């Protein structure tokens, strides 16, 4: 034991030994405590504490043992040679040769096999064609499921009447038949009881003071569901874009680049709120061809 | 000698980390006394019949008339008219202590102990007597009839956008905020839903039926008891940012100290010989 490599790391092995013994005892007692708590259906918190103490005691003890009371070395172990022996090489060459000879004897099959693989590699080019000529979204980005006379329905699918909201109320609505539709989600609000003209040309859009705006933020597509009824503002929870309802949901704060599109409303003969036609511009965030094409898709 | 300091440093580091965590936990916690409705928030009776209009007039003249006017018809740019707003509105603003207004602000704050319950009802009765229009009455909310799961669903759909899913509230636009619901009791929840105080939208009985309101109030009162804290600190219930910070900074920090203790270098006798 005179070899310093076999000496304990610590100068006080007795103290360390006692500490480790305490750790293991704590672990042991915690195991008993855990079992007892589980048996008595004790509080979850206590179970967790016992569980932590079991592994903490075990872990600290084992690491301290290895760190302070085990031979520290360094001990050198020589690596075995990495090259393959001559016998192994010869054996492999023989085994390989047997198979290769057998293949060479059947020339037709061999050539066919090469041909099959070659043609398959060329066939892999075909999917590239689909990538290059990918189907574009077409006009999907320009339309929602609102059309002429589409009833507005709640998230439960119930059609919305003129009596749906008090002044100051707000409700999420969808085009009938498309509850939950991502593009059709619309926020219906009622700032007053008389028609509210948000912009010139929208004189007939707000029967009895009902206004409907696309709920998809023009910035990043979050649902603009926060209606501040006193200030008549819509707030997007994601990036704090604020839209002024009275002027047609024009953006007054935040990163949104455009007002929220307004849905033209009307009342049908049964007293239900309906859309006059689809939104007259694409809803939601911008996309590459938005500005260039959407005018042609006006309904 | 030098080596003996390292374990001490590690212990000190762990203690410092721990106490910093405990401090962060404390500053983000609601005071426990506020997380349950106080005595002034118990509603023994919703009946207005026992309260007195004369008493209400005295209280109104003393506390409200300076802004809202002796006839409660408001003052332009200062205070809104109170005629015809209904008992629920008056009760909400007075019993949460938002009125009388402590100081002019964009959004009044909660002060829950201004008047006794019967004084509040006196004011409600007096103001309601001034105008023939009824306005929303103080809703009768019975949480025992509510369905917790349905309440959670309604809350997620209609309330969580502003008050956030844990009900702790959040900032809105223009210096306003959705308040924490920790102080809410069933009647106040009902009044807020029906009258839409401040910037909150109004939800009438077609949008949230009385039965749904029972469920909603049951869920909110359940939420304010912090059921999700069974596993430990709630960290202010502000969500994954606070939780991620604690996990990364404190959790990984402590793990790094432990890893440092486990994995330090074995002294190489050859190097020590060389140094000597």
XYZ file of C-alpha atoms in Angstrom:
575
model
C 0.000 0.000 0.000
C 2.966 2.278 -0.219
C 2.080 2.952 -3.868
C 0.490 6.428 -3.839
C -1.886 5.366 -6.613
C -3.693 3.070 -4.149
C -4.024 5.695 -1.430
C -7.366 7.256 -0.515
C -8.002 10.632 -2.058
C -8.992 12.133 1.255
C -6.844 12.746 4.277
C -9.757 11.911 6.618
C -11.105 8.576 5.390
C -12.940 7.888 8.656
C -15.040 11.060 8.399
C -15.848 10.421 4.770
C -16.769 6.848 5.524
C -19.150 8.007 8.217
C -20.710 10.607 5.891
C -21.285 7.975 3.226
C -22.802 5.666 5.815
C -25.199 8.476 6.783
C -26.133 8.967 3.105
C -26.910 5.295 2.636
C -28.881 5.193 5.895
C -30.933 8.200 4.802
C -31.647 6.398 1.539
C -32.628 3.251 3.378
C -34.924 5.013 5.836
C -36.469 7.022 2.994
C -37.308 3.794 1.207
C -39.117 2.610 4.320
C -40.792 6.019 4.610
C -41.843 5.924 0.968
C -43.367 2.492 1.341
C -45.159 3.508 4.530
C -46.485 6.736 2.952
C -47.662 4.847 -0.085
C -49.297 2.210 2.102
C -51.130 4.862 4.133
C -52.005 6.942 1.008
C -50.076 9.885 2.392
C -49.670 13.229 0.631
C -48.080 13.218 -2.824
C -45.604 15.856 -1.723
C -44.241 13.526 0.984
C -43.957 10.686 -1.532
C -41.930 12.992 -3.759
C -39.645 14.080 -0.922
C -38.971 10.470 0.105
C -38.374 9.495 -3.498
C -35.869 12.309 -3.884
C -34.098 11.356 -0.645
C -33.816 7.707 -1.720
C -31.902 8.565 -4.864
C -30.069 11.565 -3.440
C -28.701 9.489 -0.557
C -27.773 6.625 -2.852
C -26.200 8.905 -5.458
C -24.238 11.140 -3.126
C -22.991 8.120 -1.184
C -21.833 6.203 -4.233
C -20.151 9.203 -5.823
C -18.401 10.180 -2.590
C -17.232 6.570 -2.177
C -15.803 6.482 -5.680
C -14.307 9.905 -5.383
C -12.672 9.798 -1.946
C -12.222 6.170 -0.910
C -11.258 4.326 -4.094
C -7.733 3.996 -5.550
C -7.135 7.065 -7.648
C -4.603 5.771 -10.124
C -3.609 6.577 -12.778
C -3.510 2.990 -14.009
C -2.336 2.234 -17.531
C -3.947 -0.489 -19.645
C -2.171 -1.243 -22.918
C -4.359 -1.353 -26.005
C -4.470 -4.599 -27.977
C -3.185 -4.429 -31.605
C -5.778 -3.080 -34.050
C -4.742 -4.899 -37.250
C -6.527 -8.080 -38.361
C -4.435 -11.232 -38.236
C -3.154 -12.824 -41.452
C -5.266 -15.966 -40.907
C -8.466 -13.904 -40.655
C -7.644 -12.007 -43.859
C -7.001 -15.199 -45.782
C -10.180 -16.808 -44.493
C -12.232 -13.801 -45.577
C -10.697 -13.733 -49.078
C -11.538 -17.398 -49.574
C -15.102 -16.994 -48.403
C -15.621 -13.968 -50.616
C -14.097 -15.672 -53.622
C -16.497 -18.597 -53.356
C -19.494 -16.296 -53.655
C -18.007 -14.116 -56.384
C -17.179 -17.094 -58.583
C -20.719 -18.357 -58.256
C -22.133 -14.979 -59.377
C -19.737 -14.633 -62.309
C -20.892 -17.954 -63.694
C -24.473 -16.610 -64.280
C -23.735 -13.717 -66.642
C -27.315 -13.021 -67.763
C -28.708 -12.708 -64.232
C -25.836 -10.483 -63.219
C -26.367 -8.068 -66.087
C -30.120 -7.992 -65.570
C -29.600 -7.189 -61.930
C -27.380 -4.238 -62.805
C -29.960 -3.065 -65.350
C -32.800 -3.222 -62.828
C -30.882 -1.063 -60.382
C -29.867 1.432 -63.036
C -33.408 1.901 -64.280
C -34.669 2.327 -60.724
C -32.156 5.110 -60.112
C -33.417 6.884 -63.226
C -37.021 6.414 -62.049
C -36.201 8.419 -58.933
C -36.145 11.516 -61.132
C -39.891 11.200 -61.790
C -41.035 12.542 -58.360
C -38.935 15.641 -59.069
C -41.460 16.511 -61.743
C -44.220 16.727 -59.129
C -42.084 19.064 -57.080
C -41.419 21.376 -59.999
C -44.998 21.477 -61.238
C -46.581 21.545 -57.726
C -50.231 22.451 -57.556
C -50.631 26.024 -56.305
C -53.283 26.887 -53.713
C -55.232 28.437 -56.562
C -57.856 30.824 -55.258
C -58.167 29.136 -51.840
C -56.320 31.915 -50.066
C -58.732 34.511 -51.437
C -61.974 32.984 -50.175
C -63.676 31.914 -46.992
C -66.858 29.884 -46.666
C -68.992 32.970 -46.327
C -71.140 33.639 -49.337
C -74.346 35.420 -50.252
C -76.817 34.819 -47.430
C -74.610 32.475 -45.364
C -75.930 32.396 -41.809
C -73.558 33.181 -38.956
C -73.451 30.417 -36.343
C -71.892 30.154 -32.902
C -69.281 27.602 -31.920
C -72.206 25.307 -31.018
C -73.613 25.630 -34.520
C -76.582 27.740 -33.458
C -77.521 30.477 -35.946
C -77.172 34.012 -34.616
C -80.230 36.240 -34.462
C -80.510 39.989 -34.112
C -81.086 39.462 -30.381
C -77.805 37.605 -29.918
C -75.755 40.345 -28.339
C -76.356 43.234 -25.978
C -74.530 46.451 -26.716
C -70.960 45.798 -25.627
C -71.137 42.093 -26.330
C -68.779 40.001 -28.411
C -69.005 36.500 -29.853
C -66.996 34.255 -32.134
C -69.013 33.112 -35.153
C -68.461 30.867 -38.161
C -70.116 30.411 -41.557
C -72.959 27.898 -41.214
C -71.718 24.375 -41.837
C -68.104 25.293 -41.159
C -67.907 25.558 -37.374
C -64.280 25.604 -36.346
C -63.116 26.703 -39.775
C -59.743 28.439 -39.472
C -60.394 30.892 -42.279
C -64.057 31.459 -41.497
C -63.599 32.397 -37.828
C -65.103 35.810 -37.326
C -65.585 38.061 -34.317
C -69.081 39.497 -34.048
C -69.421 42.592 -31.887
C -72.133 45.111 -31.186
C -70.867 48.554 -30.213
C -74.275 50.224 -30.585
C -77.849 49.541 -31.668
C -77.832 51.679 -34.798
C -75.861 51.011 -37.996
C -72.206 51.971 -37.692
C -70.551 52.975 -40.944
C -66.892 52.132 -40.553
C -65.790 53.238 -44.003
C -67.417 54.829 -47.046
C -69.073 52.099 -49.094
C -69.924 50.047 -46.001
C -73.208 51.832 -45.246
C -75.323 48.670 -45.236
C -72.806 46.382 -43.546
C -73.821 46.833 -39.908
C -77.517 46.085 -39.287
C -78.575 47.107 -35.755
C -74.994 48.014 -34.934
C -73.581 44.518 -35.477
C -70.061 44.454 -36.879
C -68.150 41.375 -37.971
C -64.427 41.208 -38.570
C -62.169 38.361 -39.570
C -60.668 36.901 -36.407
C -57.422 36.009 -38.160
C -54.809 38.675 -37.443
C -53.297 40.242 -40.537
C -49.893 40.037 -38.882
C -49.254 36.411 -37.979
C -52.670 34.797 -38.109
C -53.447 34.652 -34.392
C -57.105 34.816 -33.316
C -57.947 38.433 -32.497
C -60.441 37.555 -29.780
C -59.901 40.253 -27.169
C -62.587 42.921 -27.464
C -62.186 46.055 -25.355
C -65.786 47.197 -25.393
C -65.231 50.569 -23.701
C -62.531 51.667 -26.157
C -64.140 49.771 -29.052
C -60.880 48.088 -29.873
C -59.848 44.570 -30.803
C -56.574 43.319 -29.364
C -54.480 40.471 -30.674
C -52.990 38.511 -27.784
C -49.902 37.365 -29.658
C -48.159 40.613 -30.545
C -50.463 43.271 -29.112
C -51.783 44.612 -32.396
C -54.729 46.899 -31.638
C -57.516 47.520 -34.134
C -59.999 50.387 -33.919
C -63.434 48.957 -34.564
C -65.231 52.224 -35.372
C -63.024 52.961 -38.355
C -63.188 49.440 -39.794
C -60.653 47.687 -37.560
C -57.810 49.853 -38.734
C -54.606 49.052 -36.926
C -53.691 51.653 -34.278
C -50.849 49.836 -32.540
C -48.610 46.865 -33.050
C -47.120 45.033 -35.997
C -50.286 44.275 -37.995
C -49.830 45.673 -41.513
C -53.502 45.917 -42.567
C -56.931 46.389 -41.013
C -58.919 43.266 -40.218
C -61.226 42.521 -43.180
C -64.852 43.362 -42.386
C -67.670 40.953 -43.212
C -70.710 42.677 -44.735
C -73.735 41.706 -42.635
C -77.438 41.650 -43.378
C -80.563 40.268 -41.740
C -82.511 37.623 -43.620
C -86.298 37.243 -43.646
C -86.249 34.944 -40.589
C -84.314 37.482 -38.556
C -80.956 35.684 -38.694
C -77.698 37.493 -39.262
C -76.196 36.535 -42.623
C -73.266 37.668 -44.724
C -74.054 39.761 -47.804
C -71.113 38.153 -49.590
C -67.634 36.865 -48.786
C -64.935 39.127 -47.382
C -63.925 41.498 -50.166
C -60.229 40.908 -49.544
C -58.120 37.925 -48.478
C -58.208 37.368 -44.712
C -55.185 36.807 -42.531
C -51.498 37.502 -43.043
C -50.068 38.493 -46.407
C -48.708 36.032 -48.945
C -46.609 36.381 -52.083
C -49.272 36.859 -54.679
C -51.815 38.637 -52.474
C -51.541 42.116 -53.875
C -51.225 41.054 -57.498
C -54.180 38.744 -57.827
C -56.904 39.258 -55.281
C -58.808 41.964 -57.123
C -59.738 39.437 -59.781
C -61.344 37.203 -57.175
C -63.814 39.733 -55.822
C -67.279 38.333 -55.521
C -5.800 23.209 1.814
C -7.134 24.825 -1.307
C -9.065 21.670 -2.164
C -11.096 21.834 1.056
C -12.604 25.141 -0.039
C -14.257 23.748 -3.171
C -16.953 21.633 -1.465
C -17.727 24.588 0.795
C -18.058 26.836 -2.249
C -20.414 24.333 -3.849
C -22.574 24.145 -0.730
C -22.666 27.945 -0.565
C -23.565 28.064 -4.257
C -26.440 25.624 -3.833
C -27.732 27.580 -0.832
C -27.517 30.860 -2.767
C -29.340 29.340 -5.738
C -31.967 27.962 -3.430
C -32.576 31.191 -1.587
C -32.703 33.183 -4.812
C -35.319 30.713 -6.016
C -37.260 31.029 -2.798
C -37.160 34.818 -3.141
C -38.391 34.672 -6.723
C -41.128 32.331 -5.565
C -42.198 34.769 -2.862
C -42.345 37.849 -5.059
C -44.452 36.061 -7.659
C -46.931 34.585 -5.182
C -50.217 36.165 -4.276
C -50.470 36.846 -0.573
C -52.299 33.812 0.831
C -54.821 35.985 2.659
C -56.059 37.380 -0.636
C -56.499 34.107 -2.439
C -59.706 33.387 -0.556
C -62.596 35.842 -0.505
C -62.564 37.879 2.680
C -65.331 38.408 5.173
C -66.688 41.470 3.411
C -67.264 39.331 0.331
C -69.766 36.920 1.798
C -73.260 37.368 0.514
C -75.775 36.296 3.117
C -78.705 37.734 1.216
C -79.182 39.098 -2.254
C -82.528 40.600 -1.371
C -82.704 44.349 -1.596
C -85.920 44.535 0.370
C -84.232 44.744 3.752
C -82.021 47.635 2.743
C -83.020 51.212 3.103
C -83.301 53.809 0.380
C -82.778 56.655 2.873
C -79.557 55.098 4.152
C -78.493 54.611 0.551
C -79.126 58.263 -0.302
C -76.947 59.411 2.600
C -74.118 57.109 1.486
C -74.532 58.112 -2.141
C -74.439 61.823 -1.356
C -71.364 61.358 0.805
C -69.370 59.092 -1.498
C -70.644 59.199 -5.062
C -72.487 62.449 -5.744
C -69.365 64.615 -5.993
C -68.578 63.020 -9.370
C -71.772 61.321 -10.531
C -73.995 64.222 -9.423
C -76.740 64.249 -6.795
C -79.189 62.978 -9.383
C -76.727 60.381 -10.637
C -76.871 61.742 -14.155
C -73.111 61.923 -14.455
C -70.710 64.641 -15.501
C -69.217 64.881 -18.958
C -65.588 63.822 -19.003
C -65.658 62.991 -15.303
C -68.189 60.311 -14.467
C -70.815 58.347 -16.403
C -74.529 58.627 -15.610
C -75.780 55.861 -13.352
C -79.453 56.122 -14.253
C -80.823 52.827 -15.489
C -77.541 50.901 -15.378
C -79.132 48.341 -13.074
C -78.333 46.878 -9.641
C -75.671 44.449 -10.904
C -73.476 47.242 -12.262
C -73.682 49.357 -9.094
C -73.118 46.359 -6.857
C -70.081 45.214 -8.839
C -68.305 48.550 -8.830
C -69.048 49.363 -5.187
C -68.529 45.959 -3.598
C -65.189 45.400 -5.342
C -64.164 48.807 -3.991
C -63.428 50.143 -7.462
C -65.901 52.882 -6.584
C -65.644 55.354 -4.943
C -62.634 56.005 -7.136
C -59.449 56.398 -5.126
C -57.701 58.449 -7.773
C -58.328 59.246 -11.380
C -56.876 56.434 -13.448
C -57.555 54.682 -16.725
C -58.656 51.599 -14.852
C -59.848 51.636 -11.218
C -58.308 49.179 -8.797
C -59.843 46.799 -6.324
C -60.232 47.863 -2.662
C -62.378 45.219 -1.053
C -63.329 46.786 2.279
C -65.021 50.137 1.725
C -68.603 49.435 2.799
C -70.388 46.680 4.628
C -72.582 44.417 2.565
C -75.764 46.095 3.744
C -74.368 49.581 3.049
C -73.508 48.496 -0.486
C -77.018 47.159 -0.989
C -78.422 50.449 0.369
C -76.530 52.346 -2.325
C -77.658 49.846 -4.953
C -81.262 50.249 -3.895
C -81.105 54.017 -3.824
C -79.524 54.348 -7.278
C -81.924 51.779 -8.739
C -84.858 53.759 -7.366
C -83.854 56.831 -9.363
C -84.787 55.457 -12.773
C -87.612 53.354 -14.094
C -85.373 51.340 -16.447
C -84.510 48.072 -14.784
C -81.024 47.183 -16.003
C -79.461 43.798 -15.193
C -80.389 42.647 -11.672
C -77.861 41.168 -9.255
C -77.627 37.628 -10.642
C -78.321 34.644 -8.425
C -75.381 32.313 -8.919
C -75.389 28.869 -7.368
C -72.076 27.122 -7.906
C -73.446 23.881 -6.439
C -75.644 23.530 -9.509
C -72.726 24.152 -11.838
C -70.740 21.603 -13.785
C -67.010 22.057 -13.347
C -66.019 20.661 -16.745
C -68.625 22.740 -18.560
C -67.404 25.784 -16.633
C -63.836 25.128 -17.726
C -64.982 24.902 -21.325
C -66.920 28.183 -21.128
C -64.002 29.865 -19.388
C -61.546 28.729 -22.065
C -63.843 29.924 -24.844
C -64.940 33.282 -23.458
C -62.713 34.414 -20.609
C -59.229 32.947 -20.982
C -58.374 35.235 -23.909
C -57.973 38.155 -21.504
C -57.928 36.694 -17.981
C -55.627 33.861 -19.199
C -56.314 30.217 -18.550
C -55.111 30.358 -14.940
C -57.277 33.404 -14.173
C -54.379 35.606 -13.035
C -55.203 38.289 -15.594
C -52.949 39.976 -18.106
C -52.091 43.294 -19.684
C -54.338 44.568 -22.489
C -54.034 47.594 -24.743
C -53.976 51.306 -23.788
C -52.711 50.851 -20.209
C -55.619 48.607 -19.302
C -55.482 45.103 -17.922
C -57.707 42.137 -17.322
C -57.662 41.808 -13.516
C -56.808 38.671 -11.605
C -59.865 36.662 -10.615
C -58.356 35.672 -7.253
C -60.796 37.900 -5.361
C -63.852 36.896 -7.349
C -66.842 35.282 -5.708
C -69.810 33.762 -7.568
C -71.993 36.872 -7.419
C -69.204 39.170 -8.603
C -68.434 36.766 -11.446
C -72.081 36.843 -12.463
C -72.242 40.637 -12.285
C -69.095 41.038 -14.373
C -70.385 38.604 -17.006
C -73.771 40.298 -17.254
C -72.679 43.953 -17.118
C -69.232 43.933 -18.739
C -67.446 46.355 -16.407
C -64.948 48.638 -18.117
C -63.568 47.061 -21.262
C -64.957 43.597 -20.588
C -67.574 42.528 -23.152
C -71.119 41.911 -21.981
C -72.361 38.324 -22.039
C -76.135 38.195 -21.928
C -78.346 35.227 -21.093
C -78.431 33.957 -24.673
C -74.645 33.782 -24.832
C -74.106 32.386 -21.333
C -77.298 30.966 -19.864
C -77.939 31.134 -16.093
C -77.091 27.429 -15.872
C -73.824 27.993 -17.731
C -73.092 30.933 -15.438
C -73.373 28.575 -12.442
C -70.803 26.306 -14.084
C -68.537 29.197 -14.979
C -68.611 30.590 -11.444
C -67.943 27.151 -10.054
C -64.899 26.796 -12.270
C -63.524 30.252 -11.453
C -63.939 29.789 -7.705
C -62.288 26.376 -8.078
C -59.469 27.990 -10.070
C -58.796 30.631 -7.418
C -58.124 27.880 -4.881
C -55.081 27.080 -7.007
C -55.694 23.362 -7.517
C -52.767 23.224 -9.926
C -50.297 24.069 -7.149
C -50.402 20.641 -5.516
C -46.939 19.843 -6.848
C -45.191 22.966 -5.549
C -44.681 26.625 -6.354
C -47.041 28.167 -8.902
C -44.502 30.850 -9.906
C -47.254 33.427 -10.301
C -49.157 31.209 -12.753
C -47.848 33.273 -15.617
C -46.967 30.236 -17.644
C -44.039 28.556 -19.336
C -41.668 31.543 -19.392
C -41.344 31.684 -15.617
C -41.299 27.906 -15.383
C -38.650 27.607 -18.085
C -36.522 30.224 -16.372
C -36.596 28.336 -13.094
C -35.934 25.026 -14.811
C -32.994 26.357 -16.830
C -31.388 28.800 -14.434
C -31.870 27.067 -11.105
C -32.239 23.463 -12.207
C -29.363 23.438 -14.668
C -27.312 25.691 -12.405
C -27.513 23.272 -9.496
C -26.854 20.333 -11.828
C -23.725 22.079 -13.091
C -22.430 22.480 -9.559
C -23.143 18.821 -8.861
C -21.442 17.784 -12.096
C -18.445 19.867 -11.110
C -18.248 17.993 -7.817
C -18.621 14.578 -9.428
C -16.249 15.052 -12.293
C -13.202 16.941 -11.122
C -9.800 15.800 -12.338
C -7.823 13.088 -10.676
C -4.430 14.511 -9.809
C -1.770 13.008 -12.043
C 1.261 12.045 -9.946
C 3.560 12.468 -12.935
C 2.543 16.087 -13.378
C 2.948 16.797 -9.681
C 6.397 15.230 -9.746
C 7.258 17.361 -12.708
C 6.092 20.500 -10.963
C 8.201 19.753 -7.941
